[in-house]
Coordinates of N, CA and C and ligand atoms in Angstrom, one line a residue:
M10 N 78.1 107.9 92.4 CA 79.1 107.0 91.9 C 79.8 107.5 90.6
A11 N 79.3 108.7 90.2 CA 79.9 109.2 88.9 C 81.4 109.4 89.2
G12 N 82.2 109.0 88.2 CA 83.6 109.2 88.3 C 84.3 108.0 88.8
Q13 N 83.6 106.9 89.3 CA 84.3 105.8 89.8 C 85.1 105.0 88.8
P14 N 84.6 104.8 87.6 CA 85.4 104.1 86.6 C 86.7 104.9 86.3
K15 N 86.6 106.2 86.3 CA 87.8 107.0 86.1 C 88.9 106.7 87.1
E16 N 88.4 106.6 88.4 CA 89.3 106.4 89.5 C 89.9 105.0 89.4
L17 N 89.1 104.0 89.0 CA 89.7 102.7 88.8 C 90.7 102.7 87.7
D18 N 90.4 103.5 86.6 CA 91.4 103.6 85.6 C 92.7 104.2 86.1
R19 N 92.6 105.2 86.9 CA 93.8 105.9 87.5 C 94.6 104.9 88.3
L20 N 93.9 104.1 89.1 CA 94.5 103.1 90.0 C 95.2 102.1 89.1
M21 N 94.5 101.6 88.0 CA 95.1 100.6 87.2 C 96.3 101.1 86.5
R22 N 96.3 102.4 86.1 CA 97.5 103.0 85.4 C 98.7 103.0 86.4
E23 N 98.4 103.4 87.6 CA 99.4 103.5 88.7 C 100.0 102.1 88.9
R24 N 99.1 101.1 88.9 CA 99.5 99.7 89.2 C 100.4 99.2 88.1
L25 N 99.9 99.5 86.9 CA 100.7 99.1 85.7 C 102.1 99.7 85.7
L26 N 102.2 101.0 86.0 CA 103.5 101.7 86.0 C 104.4 101.1 87.2
E27 N 103.8 100.9 88.3 CA 104.5 100.3 89.4 C 105.1 98.9 89.1
T28 N 104.2 98.2 88.4 CA 104.6 96.8 88.0 C 105.8 96.8 87.0
A29 N 105.7 97.8 86.1 CA 106.8 97.9 85.1 C 108.1 98.4 85.8
R30 N 107.9 99.3 86.7 CA 109.1 99.7 87.5 C 109.7 98.6 88.3
A31 N 108.9 97.7 88.9 CA 109.5 96.6 89.6 C 110.2 95.6 88.7
A32 N 109.6 95.5 87.4 CA 110.3 94.6 86.5 C 111.6 95.2 86.0
A33 N 111.7 96.5 85.9 CA 112.9 97.2 85.5 C 114.1 96.8 86.4
A34 N 113.7 96.6 87.7 CA 114.8 96.3 88.7 C 115.5 95.0 88.4
H35 N 114.8 94.1 87.5 CA 115.4 92.8 87.2 C 116.3 92.9 85.9
A36 N 116.3 94.1 85.3 CA 117.0 94.2 84.0 C 118.4 93.8 84.0
Y37 N 118.9 93.2 83.0 CA 120.3 92.9 82.8 C 120.8 93.9 81.8
A38 N 121.4 95.0 82.2 CA 121.8 96.0 81.3 C 123.2 96.6 81.7
P39 N 124.2 95.7 81.7 CA 125.5 96.1 82.2 C 126.2 97.0 81.1
Y40 N 125.8 97.0 79.9 CA 126.4 97.8 78.8 C 125.9 99.2 78.7
S41 N 124.5 99.3 78.6 CA 123.9 100.6 78.5 C 123.6 101.2 79.9
R42 N 123.5 100.4 80.9 CA 123.1 100.9 82.2 C 121.7 101.5 82.1
F43 N 120.9 101.1 81.1 CA 119.6 101.6 80.9 C 118.6 100.5 81.2
R44 N 118.0 100.5 82.4 CA 117.2 99.4 82.8 C 115.7 99.7 82.5
V45 N 115.1 98.9 81.7 CA 113.8 99.0 81.2 C 112.9 98.0 81.8
G46 N 111.6 98.4 82.1 CA 110.6 97.4 82.5 C 109.4 97.6 81.8
A47 N 108.6 96.5 81.5 CA 107.4 96.6 80.8 C 106.3 95.8 81.5
A48 N 105.1 96.3 81.5 CA 104.0 95.5 82.1 C 102.8 95.5 81.1
L49 N 102.4 94.4 80.8 CA 101.3 94.2 79.8 C 100.0 93.9 80.6
L50 N 98.9 94.6 80.3 CA 97.6 94.3 80.9 C 96.8 93.6 79.8
F51 N 96.4 92.4 80.0 CA 95.5 91.7 79.0 C 94.1 91.8 79.3
E52 N 93.2 91.5 78.3 CA 91.8 91.7 78.5 C 91.2 90.9 79.7
D53 N 91.8 89.8 80.0 CA 91.3 89.0 81.1 C 91.8 89.5 82.5
G54 N 92.5 90.7 82.5 CA 92.9 91.3 83.7 C 94.3 90.8 84.1
S55 N 94.9 89.9 83.4 CA 96.2 89.4 83.8 C 97.3 90.4 83.5
L56 N 98.4 90.4 84.3 CA 99.5 91.3 84.1 C 100.7 90.4 83.8
V57 N 101.5 90.8 82.8 CA 102.8 90.0 82.5 C 103.8 91.1 82.3
T58 N 105.0 90.8 83.0 CA 106.1 91.8 82.9 C 107.3 91.2 82.2
G59 N 108.2 92.2 81.8 CA 109.4 91.8 81.2 C 110.4 92.9 81.4
C60 N 111.7 92.6 81.3 CA 112.8 93.6 81.4 C 113.7 93.4 80.2
N61 N 114.6 94.4 80.0 CA 115.5 94.2 78.9 C 116.7 93.3 79.4
V62 N 117.2 92.5 78.4 CA 118.3 91.6 78.7 C 119.3 91.8 77.6
E63 N 120.5 92.4 78.0 CA 121.5 92.7 77.1 C 122.5 91.6 76.9
N64 N 123.4 91.7 75.9 CA 124.4 90.7 75.6 C 125.6 91.4 75.2
V65 N 126.8 90.7 75.5 CA 128.1 91.3 75.1 C 128.1 91.5 73.6
S66 N 127.4 90.6 72.9 CA 127.3 90.9 71.4 C 126.1 91.8 71.3
F67 N 126.3 93.1 71.3 CA 125.2 94.1 71.6 C 123.9 93.9 70.8
G68 N 124.1 93.5 69.6 CA 122.9 93.4 68.7 C 121.9 92.3 69.2
L69 N 122.4 91.5 70.1 CA 121.5 90.4 70.5 C 120.6 90.8 71.7
T70 N 120.7 92.1 72.1 CA 119.9 92.6 73.2 C 118.4 92.4 72.9
S71 N 117.7 92.1 73.9 CA 116.3 92.0 73.8 C 115.5 92.9 74.7
C72 N 114.6 93.7 74.1 CA 113.8 94.7 74.8 C 112.9 94.2 75.9
A73 N 112.5 95.0 76.8 CA 111.6 94.7 77.9 C 110.2 94.3 77.3
E74 N 109.7 95.1 76.4 CA 108.4 94.9 75.9 C 108.2 93.6 75.2
R75 N 109.2 93.3 74.3 CA 109.1 92.0 73.6 C 109.3 90.9 74.6
N76 N 110.2 91.0 75.5 CA 110.4 89.9 76.5 C 109.1 89.6 77.2
A77 N 108.4 90.7 77.6 CA 107.1 90.5 78.3 C 106.1 89.7 77.4
L78 N 106.0 90.1 76.2 CA 105.0 89.5 75.3 C 105.4 88.0 75.0
F79 N 106.7 87.8 74.7 CA 107.1 86.5 74.4 C 107.0 85.6 75.6
R80 N 107.2 86.2 76.8 CA 107.1 85.4 78.0 C 105.6 84.9 78.2
S81 N 104.7 85.9 78.0 CA 103.3 85.6 78.1 C 102.9 84.4 77.2
I82 N 103.3 84.5 76.0 CA 102.9 83.4 75.0 C 103.6 82.1 75.4
S83 N 104.9 82.2 75.7 CA 105.6 81.0 76.1 C 105.0 80.3 77.3
E84 N 104.6 81.1 78.2 CA 104.1 80.4 79.5 C 102.6 79.9 79.4
R85 N 101.8 80.6 78.6 CA 100.4 80.2 78.6 C 99.7 80.2 77.3
G86 N 100.5 80.4 76.2 CA 99.9 80.3 74.9 C 99.3 81.7 74.5
A87 N 99.0 81.8 73.2 CA 98.5 83.0 72.6 C 97.0 83.0 72.7
V88 N 96.4 81.9 73.0 CA 94.9 81.7 73.0 C 94.4 81.6 74.4
A89 N 93.4 82.3 74.7 CA 92.8 82.3 76.1 C 91.9 81.1 76.3
E90 N 91.4 80.9 77.5 CA 90.5 79.7 77.8 C 89.3 79.8 77.0
N91 N 88.8 81.0 76.6 CA 87.6 81.1 75.8 C 87.8 80.9 74.3
G92 N 89.0 80.5 74.0 CA 89.2 80.2 72.6 C 89.7 81.3 71.7
E93 N 89.7 82.5 72.3 CA 90.1 83.7 71.5 C 91.5 84.1 71.8
Q94 N 92.1 84.8 70.9 CA 93.5 85.2 71.1 C 93.6 86.2 72.2
R95 N 94.5 86.0 73.0 CA 94.8 87.0 74.1 C 95.1 88.3 73.5
R96 N 94.5 89.4 74.1 CA 94.8 90.7 73.6 C 95.2 91.7 74.7
I97 N 96.1 92.6 74.3 CA 96.6 93.6 75.3 C 95.7 94.8 75.3
L98 N 95.3 95.2 76.5 CA 94.5 96.5 76.6 C 95.4 97.7 76.9
A99 N 96.5 97.4 77.6 CA 97.4 98.6 78.0 C 98.8 98.0 78.3
V100 N 99.7 98.9 78.1 CA 101.1 98.6 78.3 C 101.8 99.7 79.0
A101 N 102.6 99.4 80.0 CA 103.4 100.5 80.7 C 104.8 100.1 80.4
V102 N 105.6 101.1 80.0 CA 107.0 100.9 79.8 C 107.7 102.0 80.7
T103 N 108.7 101.6 81.4 CA 109.4 102.6 82.1 C 110.9 102.3 82.3
N104 N 111.7 103.2 82.8 CA 113.1 102.9 83.0 C 113.5 103.5 84.4
L105 N 114.7 103.0 84.8 CA 115.1 103.5 86.2 C 116.0 104.7 86.0
N106 N 116.1 105.3 84.9 CA 117.1 106.4 84.6 C 116.4 107.7 84.5
N107 N 115.0 107.7 84.8 CA 114.3 108.9 84.6 C 114.5 109.7 83.3
M108 N 114.5 108.9 82.3 CA 114.7 109.4 80.9 C 113.4 109.1 80.1
A109 N 113.2 109.8 79.0 CA 112.2 109.5 78.1 C 112.5 108.1 77.5
S110 N 111.5 107.2 77.4 CA 111.7 105.9 76.8 C 110.4 105.4 76.1
P111 N 110.1 106.0 75.0 CA 109.0 105.4 74.2 C 109.4 104.1 73.7
P112 N 108.5 103.2 73.5 CA 108.9 101.9 73.0 C 109.5 102.0 71.6
C113 N 110.5 101.1 71.3 CA 111.2 101.2 70.0 C 110.2 100.6 68.9
G114 N 110.5 100.9 67.7 CA 109.7 100.5 66.6 C 109.4 99.0 66.5
A115 N 110.5 98.2 66.8 CA 110.3 96.8 66.7 C 109.3 96.3 67.7
C116 N 109.3 96.9 68.9 CA 108.4 96.5 70.0 C 107.0 96.9 69.7
R117 N 106.9 98.1 69.0 CA 105.5 98.5 68.6 C 104.9 97.5 67.6
Q118 N 105.7 97.1 66.7 CA 105.2 96.1 65.7 C 104.8 94.8 66.4
V119 N 105.6 94.3 67.3 CA 105.3 93.1 68.0 C 104.1 93.2 68.9
M120 N 104.0 94.3 69.6 CA 102.8 94.5 70.5 C 101.5 94.6 69.7
A121 N 101.6 95.3 68.5 CA 100.4 95.5 67.6 C 99.8 94.2 67.3
E122 N 100.6 93.1 67.1 CA 100.1 91.8 66.7 C 99.1 91.3 67.7
F123 N 99.2 91.7 69.0 CA 98.3 91.2 70.1 C 97.5 92.3 70.8
A124 N 97.4 93.4 70.1 CA 96.8 94.6 70.8 C 95.3 94.6 70.5
A125 N 94.5 94.9 71.5 CA 93.1 95.1 71.3 C 92.9 96.5 70.6
P126 N 91.8 96.7 69.9 CA 91.6 98.0 69.3 C 91.6 99.1 70.4
G127 N 92.3 100.1 70.2 CA 92.4 101.2 71.2 C 93.3 101.0 72.3
A128 N 94.1 100.0 72.2 CA 95.1 99.7 73.3 C 96.0 100.9 73.5
V129 N 96.3 101.1 74.8 CA 97.2 102.3 75.1 C 98.5 101.9 75.6
V130 N 99.5 102.8 75.4 CA 100.9 102.6 76.0 C 101.2 103.8 76.8
L131 N 101.6 103.5 78.1 CA 102.1 104.6 79.0 C 103.6 104.5 79.0
F132 N 104.2 105.7 78.9 CA 105.7 105.7 78.9 C 106.2 107.1 79.3
P133 N 107.4 107.1 79.9 CA 108.0 108.5 80.1 C 108.3 109.1 78.8
G134 N 107.7 110.3 78.6 CA 107.9 111.0 77.3 C 108.4 112.4 77.5
E135 N 109.0 113.0 76.5 CA 109.5 114.3 76.6 C 108.3 115.2 76.4
T136 N 108.0 116.1 77.4 CA 106.9 117.0 77.2 C 107.4 118.4 77.4
A137 N 106.5 119.4 77.3 CA 106.8 120.8 77.6 C 107.3 121.0 79.0
H138 N 106.8 120.1 79.9 CA 107.2 120.2 81.3 C 108.3 119.2 81.7
G139 N 109.1 118.7 80.7 CA 110.1 117.8 81.0 C 109.6 116.4 80.8
V140 N 110.3 115.4 81.4 CA 109.9 114.0 81.2 C 108.7 113.7 82.1
E141 N 107.6 113.3 81.5 CA 106.4 112.9 82.2 C 105.8 111.7 81.6
I142 N 105.0 111.0 82.4 CA 104.3 109.8 81.8 C 103.2 110.3 80.8
V143 N 103.4 109.8 79.6 CA 102.4 110.2 78.6 C 101.7 108.8 78.2
E144 N 100.5 109.1 77.6 CA 99.7 107.9 77.2 C 99.3 108.1 75.7
R145 N 99.5 107.1 75.0 CA 99.2 107.2 73.5 C 98.6 105.9 73.1
K146 N 97.7 106.0 72.1 CA 97.2 104.7 71.6 C 98.3 104.1 70.8
L147 N 98.3 102.7 70.8 CA 99.4 102.0 70.0 C 99.2 102.4 68.5
E148 N 97.9 102.6 68.1 CA 97.7 102.9 66.7 C 98.3 104.3 66.3
E149 N 98.4 105.2 67.3 CA 99.1 106.4 67.1 C 100.6 106.2 67.0
L150 N 101.1 105.3 67.8 CA 102.6 105.1 67.8 C 103.1 104.3 66.6
L151 N 102.1 103.5 66.0 CA 102.5 102.7 64.8 C 101.4 102.8 63.8
P152 N 101.3 104.0 63.1 CA 100.2 104.2 62.2 C 100.2 103.3 61.0
Y153 N 101.4 103.0 60.5 CA 101.4 102.1 59.3 C 102.3 100.9 59.5
G154 N 101.9 100.1 60.5 CA 102.6 98.9 60.8 C 102.5 97.9 59.6
F155 N 103.5 97.0 59.7 CA 103.5 96.0 58.6 C 102.3 95.1 58.8
R156 N 101.7 94.7 57.7 CA 100.6 93.7 57.7 C 100.6 92.9 56.4
L157 N 100.1 91.7 56.6 CA 99.9 90.9 55.4 C 98.4 90.8 55.1
D158 N 98.0 91.6 54.1 CA 96.5 91.7 53.9 C 96.0 90.3 53.5
G159 N 94.9 89.9 54.0 CA 94.3 88.7 53.7 C 94.8 87.5 54.6
V160 N 95.7 87.8 55.5 CA 96.1 86.7 56.4 C 95.6 86.9 57.8
Ligands
LIG18 N1 115.2 99.0 75.3 C1 114.1 98.4 75.7 O1 114.1 97.5 76.6 N2 112.9 98.7 75.2 C2 112.8 99.6 74.1 O2 111.7 99.9 73.6 C3 114.0 100.3 73.6 C4 115.2 100.0 74.3 C5 116.5 98.6 75.9 C6 117.4 97.9 75.0 C7 118.8 98.2 75.7 O3 119.1 97.2 76.6 C8 118.5 99.5 76.4 O4 117.2 99.7 76.4 C9 119.2 100.7 75.8 O5 118.9 100.8 74.4

């Protein structure tokens, strides 16, 4: 049975990426034509998706990752049935343009608010072999995020 958890991990990663890709198909991106999808995996095993939604007033555009997180909280609250804050274990972000798309800084900060320690982000990144799915800890992507000490 050695190696089974790793296999499950691989399947879960594939499922997360597939789910993010499906969400990207819903994107409203007539201005950039850059369709992004995000899938959040929470500690309770639930998956919540989001896509980017643009606006003719460009600055009002809302990213896929933040839409997914805000959707999760809006629909079921920030606190789980066990009374603890819902936490994200993993996030997949992808786009339908086959381009590198690491999450933007604002989304990193927002995801960090609800991330479990060691939470990972999967995204298409620029590598020595071209654009490939890379995995990074959110702590690596946002080493000095904003915090209010003591709160
Ligand atoms: N976008 C996201 O959805 N997530 C990010 O992390 C960065 C960018 C969207 C916003 C805009 O609709 C399009 O990608 C191009 O910037």
